[in-house]
Structures are given as C-alpha cells and as structure tokens.
Tab-separated table of C-alpha atoms in Angstrom:
chain	number	residue	atom	x	y	z
A	1030	MET	CA	-5.678	-28.420	-17.258
A	1031	VAL	CA	-5.670	-25.125	-18.348
A	1032	THR	CA	-4.168	-25.206	-21.810
A	1033	THR	CA	-4.139	-21.077	-23.094
A	1034	ALA	CA	-3.390	-17.949	-21.853
A	1035	GLN	CA	-5.389	-16.824	-19.011
A	1036	THR	CA	-6.643	-12.701	-19.534
A	1037	ILE	CA	-6.925	-11.022	-16.793
A	1038	ILE	CA	-8.001	-7.724	-16.315
A	1039	ILE	CA	-6.930	-5.738	-12.991
A	1040	SER	CA	-8.857	-2.706	-11.899
A	1041	GLY	CA	-6.971	-0.170	-9.364
A	1042	TYR	CA	-5.621	3.394	-8.704
A	1043	TYR	CA	-2.543	2.530	-11.149
A	1044	GLY	CA	-0.199	4.837	-13.081
A	1045	PHE	CA	0.120	7.404	-11.107
A	1046	ARG	CA	3.476	6.522	-9.713
A	1047	ASN	CA	2.253	6.503	-5.937
A	1048	SER	CA	4.387	4.208	-4.803
A	1049	GLY	CA	2.085	2.281	-2.349
A	1050	ASP	CA	-0.802	1.729	-4.999
A	1051	GLU	CA	2.299	0.721	-7.651
A	1052	ALA	CA	3.323	-1.537	-5.056
A	1053	VAL	CA	0.505	-3.229	-4.663
A	1054	LEU	CA	0.404	-3.526	-8.516
A	1055	LYS	CA	3.856	-5.516	-8.500
A	1056	SER	CA	2.435	-7.326	-4.905
A	1057	ILE	CA	-0.704	-8.630	-7.193
A	1058	LEU	CA	1.292	-9.258	-10.044
A	1059	THR	CA	3.816	-10.969	-8.411
A	1060	ALA	CA	1.307	-13.283	-6.840
A	1061	LEU	CA	-0.414	-14.280	-9.807
A	1062	GLU	CA	2.969	-15.301	-11.470
A	1063	GLU	CA	4.100	-17.085	-8.971
A	1064	GLU	CA	0.757	-19.080	-8.226
A	1065	SER	CA	0.121	-19.199	-11.817
A	1066	ARG	CA	3.454	-20.679	-12.322
A	1067	GLN	CA	3.125	-23.435	-9.388
A	1068	ALA	CA	-0.281	-24.743	-10.680
A	1069	GLY	CA	0.965	-25.370	-13.994
A	1070	ILE	CA	-1.109	-22.044	-16.129
A	1071	THR	CA	-0.230	-19.012	-17.538
A	1072	ILE	CA	-2.030	-15.579	-16.775
A	1073	LYS	CA	-1.907	-12.837	-18.880
A	1074	PRO	CA	-2.626	-9.734	-17.242
A	1075	VAL	CA	-3.794	-6.343	-18.563
A	1076	VAL	CA	-4.349	-3.623	-16.342
A	1077	LEU	CA	-6.717	-0.315	-15.752
A	1078	SER	CA	-4.076	2.344	-15.989
A	1079	SER	CA	-3.709	6.350	-15.809
A	1080	ASP	CA	-0.412	5.793	-17.860
A	1081	PRO	CA	-0.813	2.778	-20.235
A	1082	ALA	CA	3.034	3.134	-21.639
A	1083	TRP	CA	4.345	4.076	-18.343
A	1084	THR	CA	2.861	1.165	-16.715
A	1085	GLN	CA	3.692	-1.173	-19.653
A	1086	LYS	CA	7.411	-0.059	-19.358
A	1087	MET	CA	7.512	-0.442	-15.725
A	1088	TYR	CA	5.774	-4.093	-15.188
A	1089	GLY	CA	5.753	-5.569	-18.645
A	1090	VAL	CA	2.319	-5.981	-19.696
A	1091	GLU	CA	-0.285	-4.959	-20.948
A	1092	ALA	CA	-2.275	-2.191	-20.092
A	1093	VAL	CA	-5.093	0.204	-21.412
A	1094	ALA	CA	-6.516	3.390	-20.047
A	1095	ARG	CA	-8.260	3.569	-17.354
A	1096	MET	CA	-10.615	6.777	-18.150
A	1097	SER	CA	-11.660	5.049	-22.078
A	1098	LEU	CA	-14.952	3.542	-22.059
A	1099	GLY	CA	-14.053	1.942	-25.535
A	1100	GLU	CA	-10.675	0.445	-24.586
A	1101	VAL	CA	-12.046	-0.914	-21.158
A	1102	ARG	CA	-15.257	-3.053	-22.950
A	1103	ARG	CA	-12.825	-3.862	-25.162
A	1104	ALA	CA	-10.355	-5.674	-22.522
A	1105	ILE	CA	-13.322	-6.897	-20.616
A	1106	LYS	CA	-14.488	-8.619	-23.372
A	1107	ASN	CA	-11.630	-10.338	-24.259
A	1108	SER	CA	-10.382	-11.304	-20.628
A	1109	ASP	CA	-11.598	-14.464	-18.366
A	1110	GLY	CA	-11.969	-12.050	-15.208
A	1111	LEU	CA	-11.571	-9.218	-13.462
A	1112	ILE	CA	-9.771	-8.180	-10.288
A	1113	SER	CA	-10.834	-4.898	-8.336
A	1114	GLY	CA	-7.929	-3.990	-5.670
A	1115	GLY	CA	-6.358	-3.755	-3.916
A	1116	GLY	CA	-5.716	-0.685	-2.090
A	1117	SER	CA	-8.713	2.149	-1.031
A	1118	LEU	CA	-10.724	2.067	-3.636
A	1119	LEU	CA	-14.338	2.405	-2.565
A	1120	GLN	CA	-14.458	4.955	-0.013
A	1121	ASP	CA	-15.315	8.716	-0.539
A	1122	ALA	CA	-13.512	10.525	1.664
A	1123	THR	CA	-11.018	12.259	-0.980
A	1124	SER	CA	-13.614	12.056	-3.823
A	1125	PRO	CA	-17.372	10.813	-3.913
A	1126	LYS	CA	-16.590	9.725	-7.459
A	1127	SER	CA	-14.322	6.691	-6.842
A	1128	ILE	CA	-16.555	4.087	-5.445
A	1129	PRO	CA	-18.778	4.890	-8.482
A	1130	TYR	CA	-15.908	4.500	-10.949
A	1131	TYR	CA	-14.694	1.116	-9.267
A	1132	LEU	CA	-18.039	-0.335	-8.758
A	1133	ALA	CA	-18.986	0.835	-12.468
A	1134	ILE	CA	-15.849	-1.496	-14.082
A	1135	LEU	CA	-16.752	-4.448	-11.487
A	1136	LYS	CA	-20.315	-4.079	-13.323
A	1137	LEU	CA	-19.266	-3.842	-16.698
A	1138	ALA	CA	-17.378	-7.472	-16.313
A	1139	GLN	CA	-20.531	-8.526	-14.619
A	1140	TRP	CA	-22.464	-7.599	-17.488
A	1141	ALA	CA	-19.897	-9.677	-19.886
A	1142	GLY	CA	-20.222	-12.745	-17.601
A	1143	LYS	CA	-16.541	-12.398	-16.398
A	1144	PRO	CA	-15.880	-13.580	-13.178
A	1145	THR	CA	-15.213	-10.947	-11.032
A	1146	PHE	CA	-13.081	-11.102	-7.583
A	1147	VAL	CA	-11.624	-8.393	-5.000
A	1148	TYR	CA	-8.452	-8.281	-4.057
A	1149	ALA	CA	-8.086	-7.564	-0.387
A	1150	GLN	CA	-9.286	-3.707	-0.840
A	1151	GLY	CA	-9.681	-1.459	2.776
A	1152	ILE	CA	-13.457	0.001	2.461
A	1153	GLY	CA	-13.730	2.713	3.719
A	1154	PRO	CA	-14.985	5.332	5.062
A	1155	VAL	CA	-18.258	5.497	3.079
A	1156	GLN	CA	-19.771	8.500	4.369
A	1157	ARG	CA	-22.361	8.662	2.077
A	1158	LYS	CA	-24.994	5.428	2.723
A	1159	ILE	CA	-26.531	6.104	-0.710
A	1160	PHE	CA	-23.175	3.675	-1.390
A	1161	TYR	CA	-24.308	1.074	0.483
A	1162	PRO	CA	-26.966	-0.923	-1.944
A	1163	MET	CA	-24.923	-0.396	-4.743
A	1164	ILE	CA	-21.794	-1.682	-3.054
A	1165	ARG	CA	-24.088	-4.705	-1.979
A	1166	SER	CA	-25.184	-5.408	-5.195
A	1167	VAL	CA	-21.982	-5.628	-7.077
A	1168	PHE	CA	-20.278	-7.383	-4.542
A	1169	GLN	CA	-23.160	-10.189	-4.006
A	1170	ARG	CA	-22.337	-11.072	-7.884
A	1171	CYS	CA	-18.212	-11.164	-7.368
A	1172	GLU	CA	-17.152	-14.750	-7.070
A	1173	TYR	CA	-14.598	-14.038	-4.352
A	1174	VAL	CA	-14.403	-11.002	-1.957
A	1175	SER	CA	-11.033	-10.140	0.592
A	1176	VAL	CA	-10.246	-7.567	2.436
A	1177	ARG	CA	-7.609	-6.212	4.330
A	1178	ASP	CA	-8.590	-5.958	7.679
A	1179	GLU	CA	-11.533	-6.673	9.982
A	1180	GLN	CA	-13.197	-3.264	9.963
A	1181	SER	CA	-13.454	-3.290	6.008
A	1182	ALA	CA	-15.505	-6.878	6.616
A	1183	ALA	CA	-17.386	-5.185	9.611
A	1184	LEU	CA	-18.293	-2.549	7.444
A	1185	LEU	CA	-20.015	-5.041	4.478
A	1186	GLY	CA	-21.455	-6.666	7.370
A	1187	THR	CA	-23.456	-3.268	8.090
A	1188	MET	CA	-23.807	-2.799	4.345
A	1189	LYS	CA	-26.217	-6.625	4.926
A	1190	LEU	CA	-23.660	-8.652	2.293
A	1191	LYS	CA	-24.783	-11.700	2.718
A	1192	ARG	CA	-22.858	-13.670	-0.288
A	1193	PRO	CA	-19.785	-14.214	-1.498
A	1194	VAL	CA	-18.333	-14.992	2.216
A	1195	VAL	CA	-15.524	-12.242	2.622
A	1196	LYS	CA	-11.968	-13.101	3.573
A	1197	VAL	CA	-9.739	-10.933	5.653
A	1198	VAL	CA	-6.170	-10.985	4.799
A	1199	PRO	CA	-3.005	-8.603	5.484
A	1200	ASP	CA	-2.547	-6.218	2.717
A	1201	PRO	CA	-1.022	-7.376	-1.267
A	1202	VAL	CA	2.508	-5.870	-0.406
A	1203	MET	CA	3.629	-7.245	2.829
A	1204	GLY	CA	4.325	-10.177	0.748
A	1205	LEU	CA	6.119	-7.847	-2.014
A	1206	PRO	CA	9.513	-9.319	-1.946
A	1207	LEU	CA	13.370	-6.776	-2.602
A	1208	PRO	CA	14.363	-6.945	-5.860
A	1209	ALA	CA	16.845	-9.720	-7.347
A	1210	GLY	CA	20.459	-9.377	-6.103
A	1211	SER	CA	19.874	-6.923	-3.322
A	1212	GLU	CA	20.948	-9.154	-0.860
A	1213	LEU	CA	24.263	-7.861	-0.558
A	1214	HIS	CA	23.760	-4.392	-0.934
A	1215	LYS	CA	21.345	-4.433	1.816
A	1216	ALA	CA	24.064	-6.336	4.350
A	1217	ALA	CA	26.231	-3.422	3.428
A	1218	PHE	CA	23.705	-1.005	4.588
A	1219	GLU	CA	23.123	-3.280	7.816
A	1220	THR	CA	27.169	-2.736	8.087
A	1221	ASP	CA	26.640	1.076	8.134
A	1222	MET	CA	23.625	1.478	10.481
A	1223	ASP	CA	26.008	-0.228	13.169
A	1224	LYS	CA	27.598	3.396	12.821
A	1225	ILE	CA	24.577	5.848	12.258
A	1226	PRO	CA	21.359	4.137	12.007
A	1227	ILE	CA	19.205	5.241	9.108
A	1228	VAL	CA	15.630	6.571	10.381
A	1229	GLY	CA	12.990	7.117	7.299
A	1230	VAL	CA	10.079	9.361	6.797
A	1231	SER	CA	7.586	9.220	5.072
A	1232	VAL	CA	5.262	12.686	5.226
A	1233	ARG	CA	2.521	13.991	3.253
A	1234	TYR	CA	-0.062	17.047	2.910
A	1235	TRP	CA	-3.239	16.657	4.814
A	1236	ASP	CA	-3.519	19.388	7.740
A	1237	LYS	CA	-4.456	22.741	5.529
A	1238	GLU	CA	-1.909	24.440	8.048
A	1239	ARG	CA	0.683	22.098	7.630
A	1240	ARG	CA	0.566	21.811	12.024
A	1241	ASP	CA	1.423	18.153	11.582
A	1242	LEU	CA	4.393	18.537	9.470
A	1243	THR	CA	5.689	21.125	12.014
A	1244	ALA	CA	5.225	18.878	15.041
A	1245	ILE	CA	6.889	16.513	12.886
A	1246	ALA	CA	9.792	18.841	12.090
A	1247	ASP	CA	10.181	19.708	15.574
A	1248	GLY	CA	10.159	16.135	16.588
A	1249	LEU	CA	12.945	14.746	14.390
A	1250	LYS	CA	14.895	18.176	15.309
A	1251	ARG	CA	14.221	16.766	18.958
A	1252	LEU	CA	15.583	13.054	18.229
A	1253	ALA	CA	18.788	13.999	15.820
A	1254	ALA	CA	19.624	16.611	19.084
A	1255	GLU	CA	19.960	13.248	21.070
A	1256	ARG	CA	21.113	10.785	18.703
A	1257	ARG	CA	23.676	10.749	15.847
A	1258	VAL	CA	20.731	9.899	12.836
A	1259	HIS	CA	20.343	9.703	9.373
A	1260	LEU	CA	16.709	11.108	8.587
A	1261	ARG	CA	16.364	9.622	5.108
A	1262	PHE	CA	12.766	11.089	3.734
A	1263	LEU	CA	11.215	8.990	1.626
A	1264	PRO	CA	8.486	10.616	-0.801
A	1265	PHE	CA	5.889	7.843	-1.541
A	1266	HIS	CA	3.455	9.744	-3.749
A	1267	LEU	CA	5.144	12.323	-6.618
A	1268	PRO	CA	5.660	15.203	-6.827
A	1269	ASP	CA	3.337	16.602	-3.713
A	1270	ASP	CA	5.636	14.249	-1.127
A	1271	GLU	CA	8.345	15.932	-2.234
A	1272	GLN	CA	7.429	19.194	-1.448
A	1273	ALA	CA	5.857	17.874	2.220
A	1274	SER	CA	9.401	16.520	2.491
A	1275	ARG	CA	11.310	19.417	1.553
A	1276	MET	CA	8.976	21.828	4.288
A	1277	VAL	CA	10.136	19.530	6.767
A	1278	MET	CA	13.651	19.327	5.595
A	1279	ASP	CA	13.229	23.572	5.706
A	1280	LEU	CA	11.790	23.538	8.831
A	1281	LEU	CA	14.349	21.165	10.668
A	1282	GLY	CA	17.387	23.923	9.484
A	1283	ASP	CA	20.925	22.525	9.558
A	1284	ILE	CA	21.274	19.935	12.034
A	1285	ARG	CA	25.270	18.804	10.871
A	1286	GLY	CA	25.979	20.238	13.943
A	1287	THR	CA	24.732	17.283	16.349
A	1288	GLY	CA	26.442	14.760	13.752
A	1289	SER	CA	23.491	13.854	12.448
A	1290	LEU	CA	22.470	13.730	8.771
A	1291	VAL	CA	19.555	14.242	6.264
A	1292	SER	CA	18.611	13.081	2.878
A	1293	MET	CA	16.018	12.544	0.723
A	1294	CYS	CA	15.256	9.558	-2.168
A	1295	ASP	CA	14.897	11.495	-5.086
A	1296	GLN	CA	12.187	10.325	-7.504
A	1297	VAL	CA	11.666	6.314	-7.131
A	1298	THR	CA	9.103	5.328	-8.933
A	1299	ASP	CA	9.690	1.672	-8.655
A	1300	PRO	CA	7.918	-0.308	-5.633
A	1301	GLN	CA	10.906	-2.261	-5.024
A	1302	GLN	CA	13.079	0.044	-4.649
A	1303	MET	CA	11.640	2.085	-2.650
A	1304	LEU	CA	11.224	-0.998	-0.447
A	1305	LEU	CA	14.785	-1.497	-0.977
A	1306	GLU	CA	15.345	1.666	0.734
A	1307	VAL	CA	12.771	1.293	3.649
A	1308	SER	CA	14.499	-2.128	3.970
A	1309	ARG	CA	17.647	-0.248	4.701
A	1310	CYS	CA	16.441	1.452	7.922
A	1311	SER	CA	16.317	0.909	11.292
A	1312	LEU	CA	13.073	2.732	12.101
A	1313	MET	CA	10.660	4.117	9.991
A	1314	ILE	CA	8.783	7.228	10.599
A	1315	GLY	CA	5.304	7.172	8.492
A	1316	MET	CA	2.374	9.021	7.699
A	1317	ARG	CA	1.984	6.924	4.395
A	1318	LEU	CA	0.160	3.025	5.076
A	1319	HIS	CA	2.328	1.756	2.628
A	1320	SER	CA	5.564	2.680	4.422
A	1321	LEU	CA	4.431	1.436	7.307
A	1322	ILE	CA	3.849	-1.936	5.979
A	1323	TYR	CA	7.085	-1.832	3.788
A	1324	ALA	CA	8.905	-1.551	6.754
A	1325	ALA	CA	7.210	-3.855	9.219
A	1326	SER	CA	7.157	-6.261	6.197
A	1327	HIS	CA	10.863	-6.540	6.165
A	1328	GLN	CA	11.059	-5.885	10.227
A	1329	VAL	CA	11.826	-2.402	10.115
A	1330	PRO	CA	9.606	-1.093	13.424
A	1331	PRO	CA	7.224	1.395	12.182
A	1332	LEU	CA	6.036	4.596	13.963
A	1333	GLY	CA	2.670	5.918	12.214
A	1334	ILE	CA	1.521	9.064	12.475
A	1335	SER	CA	-2.346	8.556	11.870
A	1336	TYR	CA	-4.506	10.291	9.113
A	1337	ASP	CA	-7.373	7.427	8.366
A	1338	PRO	CA	-7.877	4.445	10.508
A	1339	LYS	CA	-6.344	2.695	7.694
A	1340	ILE	CA	-3.337	3.219	9.874
A	1341	ASP	CA	-4.554	2.226	13.286
A	1342	HIS	CA	-6.020	-0.684	11.916
A	1343	PHE	CA	-2.406	-2.157	10.170
A	1344	LEU	CA	-0.216	-1.137	13.120
A	1345	SER	CA	-2.330	-3.133	15.397
A	1346	ARG	CA	-1.743	-6.007	13.610
A	1347	VAL	CA	2.100	-5.570	14.497
A	1348	GLY	CA	1.506	-4.986	17.965
A	1349	SER	CA	1.887	-1.430	17.508
A	1350	GLN	CA	-0.369	2.381	17.574
A	1351	PRO	CA	0.258	5.194	16.102
A	1352	VAL	CA	2.801	8.132	17.793
A	1353	GLY	CA	-0.060	10.776	17.193
A	1354	THR	CA	-2.631	11.779	14.779
A	1355	THR	CA	-2.705	14.813	11.918
A	1356	GLU	CA	-4.434	16.784	14.244
A	1357	ALA	CA	-2.687	16.140	17.591
A	1358	LEU	CA	0.990	15.327	17.426
A	1359	ASP	CA	3.101	15.953	20.149
A	1360	GLY	CA	6.850	16.534	18.892
A	1361	GLN	CA	8.725	15.309	22.488
A	1362	LYS	CA	7.048	12.291	21.930
A	1363	LEU	CA	7.082	11.358	18.904
A	1364	ALA	CA	11.442	11.669	19.342
A	1365	ASN	CA	10.939	9.798	22.725
A	1366	GLU	CA	9.378	7.127	20.977
A	1367	SER	CA	11.911	6.879	18.393
A	1368	MET	CA	14.497	6.761	20.452
A	1369	ARG	CA	12.878	3.872	22.526
A	1370	LEU	CA	12.375	1.927	18.828
A	1371	LEU	CA	16.102	2.761	17.756
A	1372	ASP	CA	17.026	1.343	21.880
A	1373	GLN	CA	14.545	-1.775	21.378
A	1374	ARG	CA	14.491	-2.847	17.767
A	1375	SER	CA	15.659	-6.068	18.052
A	1376	GLN	CA	13.306	-6.878	20.836
A	1377	TRP	CA	10.543	-5.468	18.778
A	1378	ILE	CA	11.396	-7.944	15.985
A	1379	GLU	CA	11.871	-10.781	18.203
A	1380	SER	CA	8.104	-10.374	19.141
A	1381	GLN	CA	6.848	-9.728	16.078
A	1382	GLU	CA	8.577	-11.888	13.986
A	1383	ALA	CA	6.104	-14.682	13.919
A	1384	ALA	CA	3.005	-12.394	13.395
A	1385	ILE	CA	4.998	-11.084	9.956
A	1386	ALA	CA	5.858	-14.172	8.735
A	1387	LEU	CA	1.971	-15.413	9.090
A	1388	LEU	CA	1.169	-11.735	7.219
A	1389	LYS	CA	3.333	-12.607	4.539
A	1390	SER	CA	2.264	-16.062	4.005
A	1391	GLU	CA	-1.491	-15.232	4.497
A	1392	ALA	CA	-1.022	-12.160	1.502
A	1393	ARG	CA	-0.855	-14.778	-1.365
A	1394	LEU	CA	-4.555	-16.269	-0.493
A	1395	PRO	CA	-6.289	-14.149	-2.579
A	1396	ALA	CA	-3.756	-14.816	-5.488
A	1397	GLN	CA	-4.121	-18.626	-4.585
A	1398	HIS	CA	-8.071	-18.430	-4.374
A	1399	ILE	CA	-8.297	-17.173	-8.013
A	1400	VAL	CA	-5.580	-19.235	-9.603
A	1401	ASN	CA	-7.316	-22.185	-8.561
A	1402	TYR	CA	-10.878	-20.934	-9.388
A	1403	LEU	CA	-9.550	-20.349	-12.912
A	1404	CYS	CA	-7.925	-24.095	-12.635
A	1405	ARG	CA	-11.343	-25.502	-12.151
A	1406	LYS	CA	-13.215	-23.327	-15.035
A	1407	GLY	CA	-10.558	-23.760	-17.341
C-alpha cells in the first residue's frame, strides 16, 4: 500500500484556454482523483502549463511553465511519473514543433528514470516520416500507451511500435461530469427546450476564404426559416472562436422575424461550465471535436462538420457521420439534417444510449491503469 502522496506530472496543451483541451485536463484530473481515492492512495498532480497561475487557480493544482526547461526538469526530478496527453499532441498538421516538444518532455522523464504513460492521445496526422522512429523510440520505453481511436493505433503499428501493447480507449472527456449542483438548473432548461429547442453551434476558423463559415450561416438561416430555434454559439477556443462566431452571426443577419433567437456564450473558460451549456442543447452543430464529444456524452445528438479525420473517427463511434467538410458543405443539407435530428432526438438517444454508457465507462481505463501501477510500485 502506498502511504505517501505520488506526484505525477501531466503534459499537454494546457493553459491556452482552449475549452476542449482544458476539458481533457479536467477529465484526467477528475479520473485520477476518483480512482486514487478508491485505491486508498493520494496523487499530487503537477501540470505543465502555458499559464501556470491561471491553471493553478482554475483547477487547484500545482503548475509550472511548460517552456521553462529548468522548471520542467526540476518538476520531473521530484515526481513519481509523467502522463502525456490526452488530445492531439503528436501531429504535424498545425506545426512541425509539436511532436519534438511532447516527445522531449517524455524523454526527459525517461532519462530521469520515471515511469511514463500516454493517456488517450489522438496520434496524427504525421506527414513527416522522419518523426516515425522518434515516436517509436520514446513510446517503446513507456509503461503504458493508450490512444483514443483505432486509426491512431494503426498509425503506431505503421511505425512498427512493438511494445507496450497499445490500448484503444475513448477520449477522456467522455467521462467528464457536469459541475456539482447543476442538475436542477439543467432540468429548468430542458423544460424551456419544449418551447424552443436550443441548437448549439461551435465554429472555428479553418478555410482561409471562409467558405465553410459562409455555408454554415446559410444552413442556419435556412433552419431558422423552417423551425423556431435558439441558435446558441459556443466558442471553445478564445478569442478566435468568438470572432468566427460573430462572423457567422453577422452573415445570418436579423432572423427575429422568423421567431428564432441568436445568442453567444461569452468568455467561458471552465470546461464543466461549457459542458453544462452543451448539455442544455437539443442538437449540437460542431466543428470543434470536443463540442461533439461534450454533446454525445450527455445525450445531445452531434452534427459534425469535418476538417480533420479525428471528427469522422469520433462520430463513427456514436453512429453518425459528418454532414459535410470545411471544403464541401451544403447549407440546405445542413438545415435538413438539423431538422431530422431535432425530430428524431429521442430515437437517436435510444439507439446510442448503450454505446455512450460504455464509452463513458471505458474513458476511466487509463486512470485505473496508472493508479494500479503506482500501487504496485509503491
């Protein structure tokens, strides 16, 4: 039995106030806390963050500057292990610097003789094959590797990773609970939804010519003309998603004559508060992956617009597929699919209820494995 607190470093895209990545961190922290309490041990998390003061205030945990080599090395030296993940850390689509950074953090821990764990990561795309042997070399020294979809596991297989055995688990956010005391508040919104359904909308900048946002605005305008709805824009990454939301709202124009409403959720950085916002919706139209995960985890039908295979991979796990892509999206189809899911919401919930329950349960498996490892080694 472990009698002293076990200090675990958590490395990821944290402190940037991206609601999806912050939700990953909150989910990992919650799962570790609950699993360690059941096992009778204490885990002390230390988060590598872009904004340590903000992270400490938001989650009540210790944090250090992720780009300060001295601070990171000291934290690792004084730790009992390191978690890398979750999220899409090992990819070179947005920057060639991400993979070397996150591998370097893992390597520092391994050089220090600390056990390392990969927690439900989405691997790829990795367009530069020079990274393949680097990823393989670091991962084969990890005590545990889990990924959030079969495609990530297949990519690691392409890299010829032999050990450890790669586990496929759901995204950690599937296990994120609503904030304490929110059920009564949510119930009041569900009563209101009988009067006018809330359609959550999560948009982001992607296409440089903004054709994707123009098509979304067209689809939403068509939807509002056919149905009385409350279009609720939910920015997941501040401030960019707020700006993208305002662009779509401007393209919509004044739709009050249809009886529909438009609003935006302002400045929400707490992932559980954003989860609560999504849980109030009758439908979630999303470009952000975690907007769709938030929705499915609380039985809100997700309607995804794909800019990356990770969107397609997740939707397939809840019996869905993208309504279109950022390169090819038809506004009329978006409106039609939205109306179909609004009409068939209860049928979708019934058909996916068992699958969602299983995903929520399996989202805790990495935390269980890490806690069990610490118990054995302690």
